[in-house]
Short mmCIF file of C-alpha atoms and ligand atoms in Angstrom, two decimals:
data_model
loop_
_atom_site.label_atom_id
_atom_site.label_comp_id
_atom_site.label_asym_id
_atom_site.label_seq_id
_atom_site.Cartn_x
_atom_site.Cartn_y
_atom_site.Cartn_z
CA MET A 1 116.16 131.06 73.83
CA SER A 2 112.52 133.21 75.40
CA GLN A 3 111.24 131.82 78.85
CA HIS A 4 108.25 129.45 77.96
CA THR A 5 105.47 130.22 80.69
CA LEU A 6 102.18 128.15 81.38
CA SER A 7 100.35 130.91 79.11
CA ASN A 8 102.28 129.74 75.97
CA ALA A 9 101.84 126.62 76.41
CA GLN A 10 98.05 127.21 76.38
CA ASP A 11 98.68 129.54 73.29
CA ARG A 12 100.14 126.56 71.57
CA ASP A 13 97.25 124.59 72.58
CA ARG A 14 95.33 126.59 71.04
CA LEU A 15 96.89 126.56 67.88
CA ASP A 16 96.69 123.19 67.63
CA LYS A 17 94.90 121.88 64.75
CA LEU A 18 95.11 118.36 66.35
CA ALA A 19 93.71 119.28 70.07
CA SER A 20 90.24 118.45 69.63
CA TYR A 21 90.99 114.87 69.22
CA ARG A 22 92.21 114.63 73.30
CA ASP A 23 88.21 114.60 74.07
CA GLU A 24 88.14 111.05 71.76
CA PHE A 25 90.42 109.67 74.23
CA TYR A 26 89.51 108.60 78.44
CA ILE A 27 92.42 110.19 79.99
CA PRO A 28 93.10 108.86 83.46
CA ALA A 29 91.50 111.16 86.70
CA ASN A 30 94.08 113.79 87.34
CA ALA A 31 96.57 112.32 85.67
CA ILE A 32 98.94 113.70 83.22
CA TYR A 33 99.66 110.46 80.54
CA MET A 34 103.55 110.31 79.68
CA ASP A 35 102.94 106.44 78.59
CA GLY A 36 101.89 106.59 74.93
CA ASN A 37 104.71 104.07 73.98
CA SER A 38 104.39 101.87 76.20
CA LEU A 39 100.48 101.79 76.30
CA GLY A 40 98.58 103.97 74.74
CA LEU A 41 95.41 104.92 76.37
CA LEU A 42 91.58 104.13 75.08
CA SER A 43 89.44 106.02 72.70
CA LYS A 44 85.70 106.07 72.37
CA ARG A 45 85.72 105.33 68.89
CA ALA A 46 87.89 102.14 70.36
CA GLU A 47 85.67 101.42 72.74
CA ARG A 48 82.51 101.29 70.17
CA THR A 49 84.10 99.19 68.27
CA LEU A 50 84.97 96.78 70.74
CA HIS A 51 81.56 96.79 71.37
CA ASP A 52 80.25 96.69 68.14
CA LEU A 53 82.46 92.99 67.91
CA LEU A 54 80.76 91.48 71.38
CA ASN A 55 78.14 92.42 69.66
CA SER A 56 77.79 90.93 66.69
CA TRP A 57 78.62 87.45 69.05
CA LYS A 58 76.02 88.57 70.97
CA THR A 59 73.55 88.59 68.50
CA LEU A 60 75.15 86.45 65.67
CA GLY A 61 76.44 83.68 67.62
CA ILE A 62 78.78 81.56 64.31
CA ASP A 63 77.34 83.72 61.91
CA GLY A 64 79.26 87.37 62.83
CA TRP A 65 82.27 85.05 61.19
CA THR A 66 80.55 86.65 57.64
CA GLU A 67 77.39 89.11 58.70
CA GLY A 68 77.85 92.24 61.16
CA THR A 69 79.36 94.89 61.00
CA HIS A 70 82.81 94.22 60.92
CA PRO A 71 82.93 90.17 59.50
CA TRP A 72 85.58 88.49 61.36
CA PHE A 73 86.74 86.18 58.71
CA TYR A 74 88.28 89.79 56.45
CA LEU A 75 88.87 91.37 59.27
CA SER A 76 92.48 90.74 60.00
CA GLU A 77 93.11 92.36 56.22
CA GLN A 78 90.95 94.35 56.73
CA VAL A 79 92.66 96.00 59.57
CA GLY A 80 95.73 95.27 57.57
CA GLU A 81 94.77 97.49 54.75
CA LYS A 82 94.10 100.19 57.40
CA MET A 83 97.76 99.90 58.95
CA ALA A 84 99.48 100.45 55.69
CA PRO A 85 99.25 103.60 54.89
CA LEU A 86 101.06 104.23 58.31
CA VAL A 87 104.34 101.81 57.49
CA GLY A 88 103.80 102.84 53.81
CA GLY A 89 102.78 99.53 52.51
CA MET A 90 100.28 98.26 49.57
CA LYS A 91 96.79 96.82 51.25
CA SER A 92 97.87 93.74 50.12
CA GLU A 93 101.62 93.86 52.07
CA VAL A 94 100.13 94.34 55.84
CA ILE A 95 97.85 92.02 57.56
CA ALA A 96 96.54 92.24 60.82
CA THR A 97 98.06 89.01 63.19
CA GLY A 98 99.67 87.65 66.27
CA SER A 99 102.02 89.91 68.79
CA THR A 100 105.42 91.16 67.76
CA THR A 101 107.26 88.37 69.04
CA THR A 102 105.91 85.39 66.93
CA ASN A 103 105.37 87.93 63.94
CA LEU A 104 109.16 87.93 64.45
CA HIS A 105 109.13 84.04 65.14
CA GLN A 106 106.84 84.15 61.73
CA LEU A 107 108.89 86.42 59.37
CA VAL A 108 112.03 84.80 61.00
CA SER A 109 110.90 81.39 60.16
CA THR A 110 110.65 82.28 56.46
CA PHE A 111 113.21 84.92 55.55
CA TYR A 112 115.83 83.06 57.52
CA LYS A 113 117.54 80.65 54.93
CA PRO A 114 121.44 79.47 56.23
CA ASP A 115 122.76 78.27 53.87
CA GLY A 116 126.83 77.54 53.55
CA ASN A 117 128.90 79.99 55.04
CA LYS A 118 125.68 82.15 55.20
CA THR A 119 124.58 81.57 58.20
CA LYS A 120 124.88 84.69 60.96
CA ILE A 121 121.57 86.74 61.71
CA LEU A 122 123.14 90.39 62.52
CA ALA A 123 121.33 92.58 65.18
CA ASP A 124 122.19 95.38 67.93
CA GLU A 125 122.63 95.21 71.28
CA LEU A 126 120.45 97.62 71.97
CA ASN A 127 117.53 96.40 70.84
CA PHE A 128 114.12 95.28 73.44
CA PRO A 129 114.87 91.95 74.78
CA SER A 130 112.31 89.67 73.73
CA ASP A 131 113.65 90.50 69.79
CA ILE A 132 116.84 89.03 71.06
CA TYR A 133 114.89 85.85 72.95
CA ALA A 134 113.47 85.11 69.79
CA LEU A 135 116.38 85.87 67.04
CA LYS A 136 118.87 82.86 69.84
CA SER A 137 115.70 80.34 69.75
CA GLN A 138 115.47 80.42 66.02
CA LEU A 139 119.44 80.17 65.79
CA ARG A 140 119.02 76.83 68.29
CA LEU A 141 116.08 75.52 66.09
CA LYS A 142 118.69 75.40 63.21
CA GLY A 143 121.26 73.99 65.28
CA TYR A 144 123.48 77.24 65.84
CA ASP A 145 125.38 78.38 68.83
CA PRO A 146 123.76 81.80 69.52
CA ASP A 147 126.90 82.41 71.09
CA THR A 148 128.78 82.85 67.48
CA HIS A 149 125.75 83.64 65.19
CA LEU A 150 123.73 85.79 66.46
CA ILE A 151 126.13 89.43 66.01
CA ARG A 152 125.34 92.57 67.83
CA ILE A 153 125.85 95.39 66.92
CA LYS A 154 127.32 97.48 69.59
CA SER A 155 127.00 101.15 70.24
CA ARG A 156 129.60 103.51 70.56
CA ASP A 157 127.88 105.10 73.57
CA GLY A 158 125.08 103.01 75.33
CA ARG A 159 122.79 105.18 73.78
CA TYR A 160 122.53 105.47 70.23
CA LEU A 161 123.65 103.04 66.98
CA LYS A 162 125.93 104.30 63.91
CA GLU A 163 123.75 103.30 60.26
CA ASP A 164 127.36 102.78 59.30
CA ASP A 165 128.46 100.24 62.02
CA ILE A 166 125.28 98.23 60.66
CA ILE A 167 126.60 98.28 57.14
CA GLU A 168 130.61 97.54 57.63
CA ALA A 169 129.09 94.29 59.67
CA MET A 170 126.62 93.56 56.78
CA THR A 171 129.30 90.56 55.50
CA ASP A 172 129.37 87.63 53.13
CA ASP A 173 128.27 85.59 56.17
CA VAL A 174 124.86 87.20 57.58
CA ALA A 175 121.51 85.20 56.02
CA LEU A 176 119.13 88.15 57.86
CA ILE A 177 119.23 91.48 59.59
CA VAL A 178 116.93 92.10 61.99
CA LEU A 179 116.65 95.69 63.85
CA PRO A 180 114.54 98.05 66.08
CA ALA A 181 112.84 101.02 63.85
CA VAL A 182 113.43 102.98 66.95
CA LEU A 183 114.93 102.34 69.27
CA TYR A 184 113.14 101.12 72.71
CA ARG A 185 114.96 103.51 75.02
CA SER A 186 117.36 106.33 73.33
CA GLY A 187 114.36 106.89 71.12
CA GLN A 188 116.88 107.29 68.15
CA VAL A 189 115.11 106.75 64.73
CA LEU A 190 117.60 104.44 62.68
CA ASP A 191 118.17 105.69 59.02
CA MET A 192 115.98 102.48 57.59
CA GLU A 193 116.25 103.78 53.77
CA LYS A 194 119.63 103.63 53.94
CA LEU A 195 119.73 100.64 55.79
CA THR A 196 117.92 98.91 53.71
CA LYS A 197 119.56 99.90 50.00
CA ALA A 198 122.60 98.77 52.02
CA ALA A 199 120.84 95.80 52.76
CA ASN A 200 119.13 94.87 49.36
CA GLU A 201 122.80 95.94 47.70
CA ARG A 202 124.32 92.64 49.21
CA ASN A 203 121.18 90.28 49.18
CA ILE A 204 120.69 90.26 52.68
CA PRO A 205 117.18 90.00 54.09
CA ILE A 206 116.54 93.01 56.05
CA GLY A 207 113.27 93.32 58.72
CA PHE A 208 112.47 95.82 61.59
CA ASP A 209 110.68 96.25 64.97
CA LEU A 210 108.27 98.41 64.31
CA CYS A 211 106.84 98.89 67.83
CA HIS A 212 107.97 102.49 69.17
CA SER A 213 107.51 103.28 65.55
CA ILE A 214 104.36 102.58 64.17
CA GLY A 215 101.75 105.91 64.59
CA ALA A 216 105.16 107.88 66.11
CA VAL A 217 107.08 108.16 63.44
CA GLU A 218 106.57 108.01 59.35
CA HIS A 219 107.68 104.94 57.01
CA SER A 220 108.05 103.66 53.41
CA LEU A 221 108.87 100.33 53.64
CA HIS A 222 107.58 99.69 49.96
CA ASP A 223 109.68 102.40 48.30
CA TRP A 224 112.67 101.52 49.94
CA GLY A 225 112.39 98.21 49.62
CA THR A 226 112.04 97.47 52.56
CA ASP A 227 111.71 92.99 52.97
CA PHE A 228 109.63 92.54 56.37
CA ALA A 229 108.61 94.47 59.12
CA PHE A 230 106.25 93.98 62.75
CA TRP A 231 105.06 95.13 65.55
CA CYS A 232 102.47 95.76 67.71
CA THR A 233 99.44 97.64 67.83
CA TYR A 234 99.44 98.80 71.85
CA LYS A 235 101.76 101.34 72.24
CA HIS A 236 101.09 105.03 69.93
CA LEU A 237 98.32 102.62 68.20
CA ASN A 238 96.47 102.56 70.98
CA GLY A 239 95.10 99.05 70.30
CA GLY A 240 94.91 98.13 73.92
CA PRO A 241 96.59 95.72 76.15
CA GLY A 242 97.65 92.85 73.98
CA SER A 243 95.69 93.79 70.78
CA VAL A 244 96.54 92.16 67.90
CA GLY A 245 100.17 93.15 65.86
CA GLY A 246 100.90 93.11 62.51
CA LEU A 247 103.47 92.60 59.87
CA PHE A 248 104.38 93.93 56.50
CA ILE A 249 106.09 91.90 53.30
CA HIS A 250 107.02 93.16 50.59
CA GLU A 251 105.02 92.60 47.54
CA GLN A 252 108.73 90.78 45.84
CA HIS A 253 108.05 88.12 48.20
CA PHE A 254 104.89 87.38 47.53
CA GLY A 255 104.41 83.70 47.05
CA MET A 256 107.38 82.61 49.64
CA GLU A 257 105.92 79.62 51.08
CA PRO A 258 105.08 81.10 54.73
CA GLY A 259 108.01 79.66 57.27
CA LEU A 260 104.77 78.90 60.46
CA ALA A 261 102.09 77.87 58.23
CA GLY A 262 98.42 77.38 59.58
CA TRP A 263 95.23 77.50 57.79
CA PHE A 264 94.44 81.46 58.09
CA GLY A 265 96.80 81.70 56.10
CA SER A 266 95.24 80.30 52.87
CA LYS A 267 93.47 81.95 50.32
CA LYS A 268 90.50 83.28 51.56
CA GLU A 269 88.02 81.21 49.64
CA ALA A 270 90.29 77.44 49.60
CA GLN A 271 90.78 77.91 53.39
CA PHE A 272 87.29 76.05 53.84
CA ASP A 273 88.53 73.44 51.59
CA MET A 274 89.57 71.73 54.33
CA GLU A 275 92.10 70.59 52.02
CA HIS A 276 95.62 69.11 53.46
CA THR A 277 97.74 70.44 51.28
CA MET A 278 97.65 74.57 51.90
CA ASP A 279 96.74 76.64 49.71
CA PRO A 280 98.53 80.11 50.66
CA ALA A 281 97.25 83.81 50.75
CA LEU A 282 99.38 85.48 47.38
CA ASP A 283 99.92 88.46 50.09
CA ALA A 284 100.49 89.84 53.36
CA GLY A 285 98.02 87.26 54.75
CA ALA A 286 99.90 84.12 54.06
CA TYR A 287 101.64 84.55 57.30
CA GLN A 288 98.56 84.36 59.84
CA ILE A 289 98.14 81.61 60.79
CA GLY A 290 95.01 80.42 63.63
CA THR A 291 92.09 81.99 63.83
CA PRO A 292 91.77 86.15 64.92
CA HIS A 293 91.94 86.93 68.57
CA VAL A 294 88.76 88.81 67.34
CA LEU A 295 88.39 90.95 70.12
CA SER A 296 91.52 92.07 70.73
CA LEU A 297 91.47 93.39 66.89
CA ALA A 298 88.34 94.78 67.29
CA PRO A 299 89.65 98.05 69.79
CA VAL A 300 92.08 99.02 66.80
CA ILE A 301 89.23 99.68 64.64
CA GLY A 302 88.24 102.67 66.38
CA SER A 303 91.57 103.45 67.41
CA LEU A 304 92.55 103.55 63.78
CA GLU A 305 89.92 105.59 62.03
CA MET A 306 91.77 108.65 64.45
CA PHE A 307 95.00 107.75 62.06
CA GLU A 308 93.40 107.96 59.25
CA GLU A 309 91.91 111.30 59.40
CA VAL A 310 95.13 113.30 60.60
CA GLY A 311 97.09 111.57 58.37
CA MET A 312 100.60 110.41 59.35
CA SER A 313 102.56 113.90 58.82
CA ALA A 314 100.17 115.80 60.51
CA ILE A 315 100.55 113.50 63.37
CA ARG A 316 104.27 113.17 63.52
CA ALA A 317 104.74 117.20 62.84
CA LYS A 318 102.70 117.03 66.22
CA SER A 319 104.70 114.63 68.27
CA PHE A 320 108.17 116.00 67.10
CA GLU A 321 107.23 119.70 68.27
CA LEU A 322 105.60 118.49 71.23
CA THR A 323 109.06 116.53 71.87
CA GLY A 324 110.99 119.96 71.25
CA TYR A 325 109.06 122.24 73.51
CA MET A 326 109.73 119.43 76.14
CA LEU A 327 113.62 119.39 75.15
CA GLU A 328 113.69 122.97 75.29
CA LEU A 329 111.34 123.32 79.09
CA ILE A 330 113.84 120.60 80.50
CA GLU A 331 117.11 122.70 78.96
CA GLN A 332 115.26 126.27 80.36
CA GLU A 333 114.19 124.21 83.80
CA LEU A 334 116.67 121.50 85.00
CA GLN A 335 120.28 122.66 84.93
CA GLY A 336 121.94 121.39 87.89
CA PHE A 337 119.50 118.39 88.43
CA GLY A 338 122.06 115.70 87.31
CA PHE A 339 119.75 114.72 84.27
CA THR A 340 121.48 114.12 81.06
CA ILE A 341 119.34 113.86 77.68
CA GLY A 342 119.20 110.46 76.41
CA ASN A 343 117.58 110.65 73.21
CA PRO A 344 118.74 112.23 69.67
CA VAL A 345 118.32 116.13 69.53
CA ASP A 346 117.71 116.75 66.15
CA LYS A 347 115.79 114.75 63.46
CA THR A 348 116.61 111.04 64.29
CA ARG A 349 114.53 111.20 67.20
CA GLY A 350 111.04 109.57 67.78
CA GLY A 351 108.55 110.14 69.39
CA HIS A 352 109.36 109.22 72.94
CA LEU A 353 112.29 110.93 75.20
CA LEU A 354 114.91 109.70 77.07
CA LEU A 355 116.12 111.67 80.45
CA GLU A 356 118.80 109.84 82.34
CA HIS A 357 119.48 109.81 86.39
CA VAL A 358 121.16 108.32 88.52
CA GLU A 359 117.98 107.78 90.67
CA ALA A 360 115.43 107.11 88.10
CA ALA A 361 113.84 104.80 89.39
CA ARG A 362 112.18 106.64 92.08
CA ILE A 363 111.69 109.98 90.81
CA CYS A 364 109.47 108.08 88.25
CA LYS A 365 107.89 107.05 91.82
CA ALA A 366 107.79 110.81 92.84
CA LEU A 367 106.34 111.67 89.29
CA LYS A 368 103.32 109.23 89.85
CA GLU A 369 102.58 109.96 93.48
CA ASP A 370 102.45 114.11 91.56
CA GLY A 371 100.26 112.78 88.72
CA VAL A 372 102.51 112.08 86.00
CA ILE A 373 102.92 108.86 84.26
CA PRO A 374 106.30 108.31 83.19
CA ASP A 375 108.05 104.94 82.57
CA PHE A 376 110.78 103.67 83.86
CA ARG A 377 113.35 101.65 81.97
CA ALA A 378 116.61 100.10 83.99
CA PRO A 379 118.71 100.92 85.60
CA ASN A 380 118.42 104.94 84.73
CA GLY A 381 115.99 105.87 81.90
CA ILE A 382 113.36 107.95 82.68
CA ARG A 383 111.04 108.22 79.27
CA LEU A 384 108.55 110.42 78.22
CA ALA A 385 106.18 110.88 75.82
CA PRO A 386 103.80 113.14 75.07
CA VAL A 387 101.76 111.60 72.49
CA ALA A 388 100.05 114.15 69.66
CA LEU A 389 95.93 112.59 69.58
CA TYR A 390 95.80 113.64 72.83
CA ASN A 391 98.48 115.53 74.81
CA THR A 392 98.55 118.92 74.75
CA PHE A 393 101.48 121.81 75.25
CA GLU A 394 100.85 121.98 79.31
CA ASP A 395 101.16 118.71 79.77
CA VAL A 396 104.62 119.37 78.19
CA TRP A 397 105.00 122.56 80.55
CA ARG A 398 103.07 120.53 83.23
CA THR A 399 105.20 117.79 83.97
CA ILE A 400 108.79 119.19 83.22
CA GLN A 401 107.42 122.01 86.05
CA LYS A 402 106.32 119.40 89.13
CA LEU A 403 109.77 117.42 87.98
CA LYS A 404 111.58 120.68 89.00
CA LEU A 405 109.99 121.05 91.91
CA ILE A 406 110.82 117.12 92.47
CA MET A 407 114.30 117.80 92.45
CA ASP A 408 114.42 120.96 93.96
CA GLU A 409 112.99 119.75 97.14
CA LYS A 410 114.40 115.83 97.03
CA ARG A 411 110.93 114.20 96.99
CA TYR A 412 111.97 111.20 95.76
CA GLU A 413 114.00 110.40 98.20
CA LYS A 414 111.23 109.20 100.33
CA PHE A 415 110.97 105.84 98.18
CA GLU A 416 113.49 103.08 97.35
CA ASN A 417 115.41 103.50 94.17
CA LYS A 418 113.88 100.71 92.77
CA ARG A 419 111.81 99.29 89.61
CA GLY A 420 108.29 97.44 89.69
CA VAL A 421 107.10 93.66 88.80
CA VAL A 422 106.39 95.92 85.45
CA ALA A 423 108.26 99.08 84.55
C1 PLP B 501 107.06 96.54 72.89
C2 PLP B 501 107.90 96.00 72.15
C3 PLP B 501 108.36 94.34 71.89
C4 PLP B 501 107.04 93.30 72.20
O1 PLP B 501 106.59 92.34 71.81
P1 PLP B 501 105.17 91.72 72.34
O2 PLP B 501 105.41 90.30 71.26
O3 PLP B 501 104.13 92.41 71.51
O4 PLP B 501 105.13 91.57 73.22
C5 PLP B 501 109.13 93.40 71.59
N1 PLP B 501 110.04 94.87 70.84
C6 PLP B 501 110.20 95.23 70.56
C7 PLP B 501 111.19 96.55 70.24
C8 PLP B 501 109.28 96.15 72.00
O5 PLP B 501 108.96 97.88 71.53
#
C-alpha cells in the first residue's frame, strides 16, 4: 500500500462527484463532524422546508392542512413516497410517522400473534436497548415472561451476528422476528435477504430496524419479501433532533388490522366522517396513529430532495469509499496504540466504523477538544461516521492525524475515562 498523504486526500475530493453537496450543509465551525450516524447535520434545504411549513401555519392557520406549499394532511404519505426508494419499497408501502420505538410498538402490536406453542419473539443480544425494552414490554402486555419468551441470539465475539445462528433459532415456537439491519455498534450489515427468505420459509413474520442503515446502505425490502421495517430520520437522513420516523409494511399485508389504531390511520377521504367504526387505509398509511408532528416532519422534506437527486447507490458507493479510506489510514497511522477494529472490513460494513480502545471515553473527549466530533459507545467504542453528503476525504485524513497525535502525546490522560450524560 502506498502512503496516504493530505494531498492525495485532496485529490480524491476533487474527483468526488458528490463534493458539491457539502455546501448544502451547515458544518459546525472549526469542526470535523464524524457523528452523522447519531445526529445528521442541518442542510439549507431542510431549513427551508421547516420555514415553509412554519410559514403555512403563520399565514394559513387551520387551512394549512389542505393548502400551502406542503399541505399537512397529505404530508406523511408524500414523505413516505420519497422515502420508499431508500428502503426498496413501493410508494404505498412506506409512511412517515411516529418514531423508531413507537413504530416498533405499532408493528409488534400488529404482527405478534402468539398462537398455541408459537409464542416467542426472536431478537439479538447486540440490538439497541430501546428495541429490547419495547419487545419485553410487548411480551408482558400479552402475559408472557420476557425471560423465557424473548430469545436473544448470542454473538460469538461480542461484535457480530452470524446469519446461520439466527436462522437456526427460527424454530416452531417463534411467532415474530425483529432484527437490526445494521448493528449500531459494529456497523455490521446483516444479510436481510437471506434472513427474510429463511423466515418466510418458516412462516414467521420478520421485520428490521433500519435506524443505522437508511440513508447509508441500500435495501430491497419489497423484493426480498420482508414483512415490515421501521426507522428514524435524524441519523443518516439528517431530519433533525426528534424528526418523524418511518415504517414499511409489505403490500401482501395491506388490509391487516393495525394493532394500535387511531384516526390518522383511516382512509384519507373517510377520516373526517367521524364514524366510530374505523375505515383503515388500504396501505402503510393505516399504521399511523394520531396527528402527524408536522414541524418535525418539515425538515425531512428538504433533506430527502438530496437523496432523491443523488440516489442511494452513489451515496453508498461514496460512503464505502470513505470508510475504506479511513480503514487504510488507521492501518497506516495507528499501529501499536492499542486500537482494535470493531467493524467488518468487507462488504458487510455499514456507514460507520468502530474503533475499540480501553481508554475510548477519554480519547473521544480529547478528539472533541481537538475539533473532531466522534461518538462514544460504552464501554470501549469510538464510532466514526464519514458521511457521503457532507464529509470529505480530507476530513477523514485529518481525523486520523489528530487521533494519532492524541495517542502519541497521550493527550487523553488529562480527561476522566467516563462517558457524558448523552454519549
Ligand atoms: C437510534 C436508534 C433508536 C432510537 O429510537 P427512537 O425511538 O428514535 O428514540 C432505536 N433503535 C435503534 C437500533 C437505533 O439505532
